[in-house]
PDB file of C-alpha atoms in Angstrom:
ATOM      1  CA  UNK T   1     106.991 103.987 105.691  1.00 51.00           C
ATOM      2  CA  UNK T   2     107.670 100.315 104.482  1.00 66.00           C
ATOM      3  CA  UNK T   3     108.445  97.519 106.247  1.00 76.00           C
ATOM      4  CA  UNK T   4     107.566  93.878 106.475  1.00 82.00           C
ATOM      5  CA  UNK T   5     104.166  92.512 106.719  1.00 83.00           C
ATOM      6  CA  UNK T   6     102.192  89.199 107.591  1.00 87.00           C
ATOM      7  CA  UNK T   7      99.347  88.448 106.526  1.00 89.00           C
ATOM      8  CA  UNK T   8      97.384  85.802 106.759  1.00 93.00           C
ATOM      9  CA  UNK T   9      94.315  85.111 103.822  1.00 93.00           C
ATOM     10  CA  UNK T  10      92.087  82.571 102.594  1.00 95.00           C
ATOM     11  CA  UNK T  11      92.874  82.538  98.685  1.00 94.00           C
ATOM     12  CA  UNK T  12      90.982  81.791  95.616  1.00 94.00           C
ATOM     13  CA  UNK T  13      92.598  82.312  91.943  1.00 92.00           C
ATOM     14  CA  UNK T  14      90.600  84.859  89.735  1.00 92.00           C
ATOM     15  CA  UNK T  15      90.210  82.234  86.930  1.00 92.00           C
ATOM     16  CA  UNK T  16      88.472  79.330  89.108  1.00 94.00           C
ATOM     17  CA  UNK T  17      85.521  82.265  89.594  1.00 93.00           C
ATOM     18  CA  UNK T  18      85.213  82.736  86.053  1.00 92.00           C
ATOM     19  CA  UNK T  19      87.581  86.016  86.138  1.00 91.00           C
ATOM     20  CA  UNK T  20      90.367  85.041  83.388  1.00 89.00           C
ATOM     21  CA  UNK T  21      91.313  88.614  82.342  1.00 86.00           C
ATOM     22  CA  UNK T  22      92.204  91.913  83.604  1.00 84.00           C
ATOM     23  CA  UNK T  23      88.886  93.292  81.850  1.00 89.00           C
ATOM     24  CA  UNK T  24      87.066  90.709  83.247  1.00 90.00           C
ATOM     25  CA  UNK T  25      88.072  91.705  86.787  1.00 88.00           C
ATOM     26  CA  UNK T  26      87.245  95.517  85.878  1.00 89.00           C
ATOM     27  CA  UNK T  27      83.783  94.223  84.737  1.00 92.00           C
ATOM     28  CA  UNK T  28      83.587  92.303  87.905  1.00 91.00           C
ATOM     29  CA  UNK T  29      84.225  95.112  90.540  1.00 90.00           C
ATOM     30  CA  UNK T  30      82.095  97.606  88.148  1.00 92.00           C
ATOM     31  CA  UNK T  31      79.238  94.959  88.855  1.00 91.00           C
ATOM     32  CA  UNK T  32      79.678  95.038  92.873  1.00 90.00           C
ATOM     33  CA  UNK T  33      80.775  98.010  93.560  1.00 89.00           C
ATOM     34  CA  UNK T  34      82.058  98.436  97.324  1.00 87.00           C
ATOM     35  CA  UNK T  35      82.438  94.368  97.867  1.00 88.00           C
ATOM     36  CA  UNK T  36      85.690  94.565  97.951  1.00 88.00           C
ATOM     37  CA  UNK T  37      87.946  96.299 100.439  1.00 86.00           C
ATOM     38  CA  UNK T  38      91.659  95.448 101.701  1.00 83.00           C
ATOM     39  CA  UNK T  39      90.657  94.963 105.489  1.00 86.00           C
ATOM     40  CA  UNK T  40      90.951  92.622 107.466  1.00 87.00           C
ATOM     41  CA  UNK T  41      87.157  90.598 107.399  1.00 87.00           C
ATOM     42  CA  UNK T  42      86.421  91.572 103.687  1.00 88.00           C
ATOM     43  CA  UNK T  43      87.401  89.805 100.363  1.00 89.00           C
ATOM     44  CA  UNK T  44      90.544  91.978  98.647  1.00 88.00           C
ATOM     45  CA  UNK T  45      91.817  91.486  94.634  1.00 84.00           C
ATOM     46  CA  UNK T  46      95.513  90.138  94.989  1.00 80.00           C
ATOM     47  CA  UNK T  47      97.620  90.674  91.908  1.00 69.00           C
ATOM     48  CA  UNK T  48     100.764  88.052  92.373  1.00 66.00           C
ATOM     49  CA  UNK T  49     104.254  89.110  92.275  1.00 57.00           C
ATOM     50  CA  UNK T  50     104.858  87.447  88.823  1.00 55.00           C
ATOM     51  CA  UNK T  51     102.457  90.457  87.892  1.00 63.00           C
ATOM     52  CA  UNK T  52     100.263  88.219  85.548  1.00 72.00           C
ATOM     53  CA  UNK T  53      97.660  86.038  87.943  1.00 82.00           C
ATOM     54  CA  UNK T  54      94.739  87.722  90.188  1.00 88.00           C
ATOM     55  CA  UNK T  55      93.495  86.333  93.398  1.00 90.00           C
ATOM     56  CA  UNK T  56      90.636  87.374  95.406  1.00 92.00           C
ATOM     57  CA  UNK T  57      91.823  86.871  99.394  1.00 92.00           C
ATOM     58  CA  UNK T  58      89.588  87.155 102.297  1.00 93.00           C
ATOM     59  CA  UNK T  59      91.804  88.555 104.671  1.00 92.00           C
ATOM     60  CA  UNK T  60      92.501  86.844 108.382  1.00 94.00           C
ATOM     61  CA  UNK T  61      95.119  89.172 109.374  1.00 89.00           C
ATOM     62  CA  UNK T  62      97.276  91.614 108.477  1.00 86.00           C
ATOM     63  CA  UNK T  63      99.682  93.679 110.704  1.00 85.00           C
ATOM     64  CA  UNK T  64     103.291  95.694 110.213  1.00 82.00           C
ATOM     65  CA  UNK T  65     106.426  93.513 111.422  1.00 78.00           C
ATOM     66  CA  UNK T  66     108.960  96.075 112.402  1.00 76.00           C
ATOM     67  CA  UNK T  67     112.796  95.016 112.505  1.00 75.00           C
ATOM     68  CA  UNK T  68     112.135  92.104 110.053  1.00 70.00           C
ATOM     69  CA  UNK T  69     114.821  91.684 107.859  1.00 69.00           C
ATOM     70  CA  UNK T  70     114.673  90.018 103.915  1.00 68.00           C
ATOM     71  CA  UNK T  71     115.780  86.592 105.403  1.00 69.00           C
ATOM     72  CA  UNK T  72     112.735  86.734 108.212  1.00 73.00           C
ATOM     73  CA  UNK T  73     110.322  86.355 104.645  1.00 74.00           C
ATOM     74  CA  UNK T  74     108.638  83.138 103.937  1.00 74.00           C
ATOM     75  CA  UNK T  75     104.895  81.994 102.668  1.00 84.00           C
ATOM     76  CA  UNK T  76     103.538  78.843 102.957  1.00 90.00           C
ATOM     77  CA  UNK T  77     100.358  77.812 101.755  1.00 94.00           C
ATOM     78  CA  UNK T  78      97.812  74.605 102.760  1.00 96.00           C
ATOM     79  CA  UNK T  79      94.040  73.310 101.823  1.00 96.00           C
ATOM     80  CA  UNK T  80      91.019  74.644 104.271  1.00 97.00           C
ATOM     81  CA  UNK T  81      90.077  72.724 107.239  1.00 97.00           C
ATOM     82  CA  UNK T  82      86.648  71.247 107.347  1.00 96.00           C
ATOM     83  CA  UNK T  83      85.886  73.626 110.373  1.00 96.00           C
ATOM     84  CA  UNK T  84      87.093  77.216 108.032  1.00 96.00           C
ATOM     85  CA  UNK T  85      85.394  75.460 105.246  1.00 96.00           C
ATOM     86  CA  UNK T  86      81.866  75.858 107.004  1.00 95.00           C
ATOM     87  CA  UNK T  87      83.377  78.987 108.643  1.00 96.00           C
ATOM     88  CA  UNK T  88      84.195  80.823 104.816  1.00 95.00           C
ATOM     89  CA  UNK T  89      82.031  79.288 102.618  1.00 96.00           C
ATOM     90  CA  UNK T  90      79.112  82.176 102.788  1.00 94.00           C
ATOM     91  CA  UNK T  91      82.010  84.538 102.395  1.00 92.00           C
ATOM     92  CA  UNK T  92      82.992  83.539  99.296  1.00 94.00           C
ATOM     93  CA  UNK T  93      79.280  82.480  97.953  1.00 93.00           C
ATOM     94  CA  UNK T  94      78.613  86.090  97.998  1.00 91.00           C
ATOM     95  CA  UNK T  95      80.657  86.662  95.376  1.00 92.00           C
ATOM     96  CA  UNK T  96      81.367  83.469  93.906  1.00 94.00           C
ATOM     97  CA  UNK T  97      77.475  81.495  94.056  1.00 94.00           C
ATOM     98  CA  UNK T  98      79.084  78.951  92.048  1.00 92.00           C
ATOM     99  CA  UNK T  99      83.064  78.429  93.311  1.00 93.00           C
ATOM    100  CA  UNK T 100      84.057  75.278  94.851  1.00 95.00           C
ATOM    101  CA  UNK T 101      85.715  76.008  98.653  1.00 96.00           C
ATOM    102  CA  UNK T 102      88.236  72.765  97.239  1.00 96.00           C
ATOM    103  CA  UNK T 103      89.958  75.787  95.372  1.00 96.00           C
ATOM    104  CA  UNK T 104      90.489  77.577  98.171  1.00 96.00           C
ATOM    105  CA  UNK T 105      93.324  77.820  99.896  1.00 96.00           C
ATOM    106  CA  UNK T 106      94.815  78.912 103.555  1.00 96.00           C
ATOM    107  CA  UNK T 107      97.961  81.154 103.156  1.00 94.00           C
ATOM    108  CA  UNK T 108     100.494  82.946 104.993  1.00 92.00           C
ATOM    109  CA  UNK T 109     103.212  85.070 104.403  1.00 87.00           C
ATOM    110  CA  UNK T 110     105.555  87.862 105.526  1.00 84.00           C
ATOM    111  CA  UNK T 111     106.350  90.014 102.609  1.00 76.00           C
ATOM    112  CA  UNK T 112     108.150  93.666 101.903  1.00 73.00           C
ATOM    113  CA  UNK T 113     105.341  96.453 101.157  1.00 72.00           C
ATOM    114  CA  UNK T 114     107.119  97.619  98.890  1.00 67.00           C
ATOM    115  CA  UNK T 115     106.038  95.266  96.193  1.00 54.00           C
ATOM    116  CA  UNK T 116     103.274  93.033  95.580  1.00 54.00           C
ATOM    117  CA  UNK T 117     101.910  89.910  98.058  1.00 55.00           C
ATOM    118  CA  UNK T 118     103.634  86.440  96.763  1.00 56.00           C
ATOM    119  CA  UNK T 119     102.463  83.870  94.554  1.00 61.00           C
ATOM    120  CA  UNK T 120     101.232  81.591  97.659  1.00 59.00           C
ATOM    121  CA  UNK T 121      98.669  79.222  95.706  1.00 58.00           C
TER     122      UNK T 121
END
């Protein structure tokens, strides 16, 4: 059943790892198989709402919001903290040897699951 969910992720645009292209990103998760996984503890692929960009998000939290309503939606979006930048870095090193955790970014949002996560960058 759909309904509203929040989520909370620590989010890194495909194209500041390299990934600029859909193909790329199928090369990508051909190369490491099982790394990614949309739980809560693991790095996810994000494709925005505008249907165009990819993120990779390492996901905080994620849980259903019953009796939200479309006006109860909102994202929001700010830089890491030096404490979840020592926290997250290893996280995203895995993957990413050579990102920069400056690109990263904390969001949150409450969205419909009916359609994609938001553009929160």
């Amino acid at each position: 059943m759909s309904c509203y969910r929040k989520q909370k992720v620590l989010r890194i645009a495909a194209d500041r790892v390299g990934i600029h292209s859909r193909a790329a990103y199928e090369r990508f998760e051909a190369e490491h198989p099982g790394a990614l996984d949309y739980a809560v503890g693991h790095m996810a692929c994000s494709l925005a709402n505008s249907g165009d960009r990819l993120y990779f998000d390492y996901w905080l939290y994620d849980r259903d919001m019953p009796g939200l309503c479309a006006t109860d939606a909102y994202q929001w979006s700010r830089g890491l903290t030096s404490m979840e930048r020592r926290k997250y870095t290893a996280a995203f090193q895995r993957l990413f040897p050579d990102m920069d955790m400056d690109d990263v970014r904390y969001c949150e949002y409450v969205w419909y699951d009916g359609i994609e996560a938001p553009e929160c960058l």
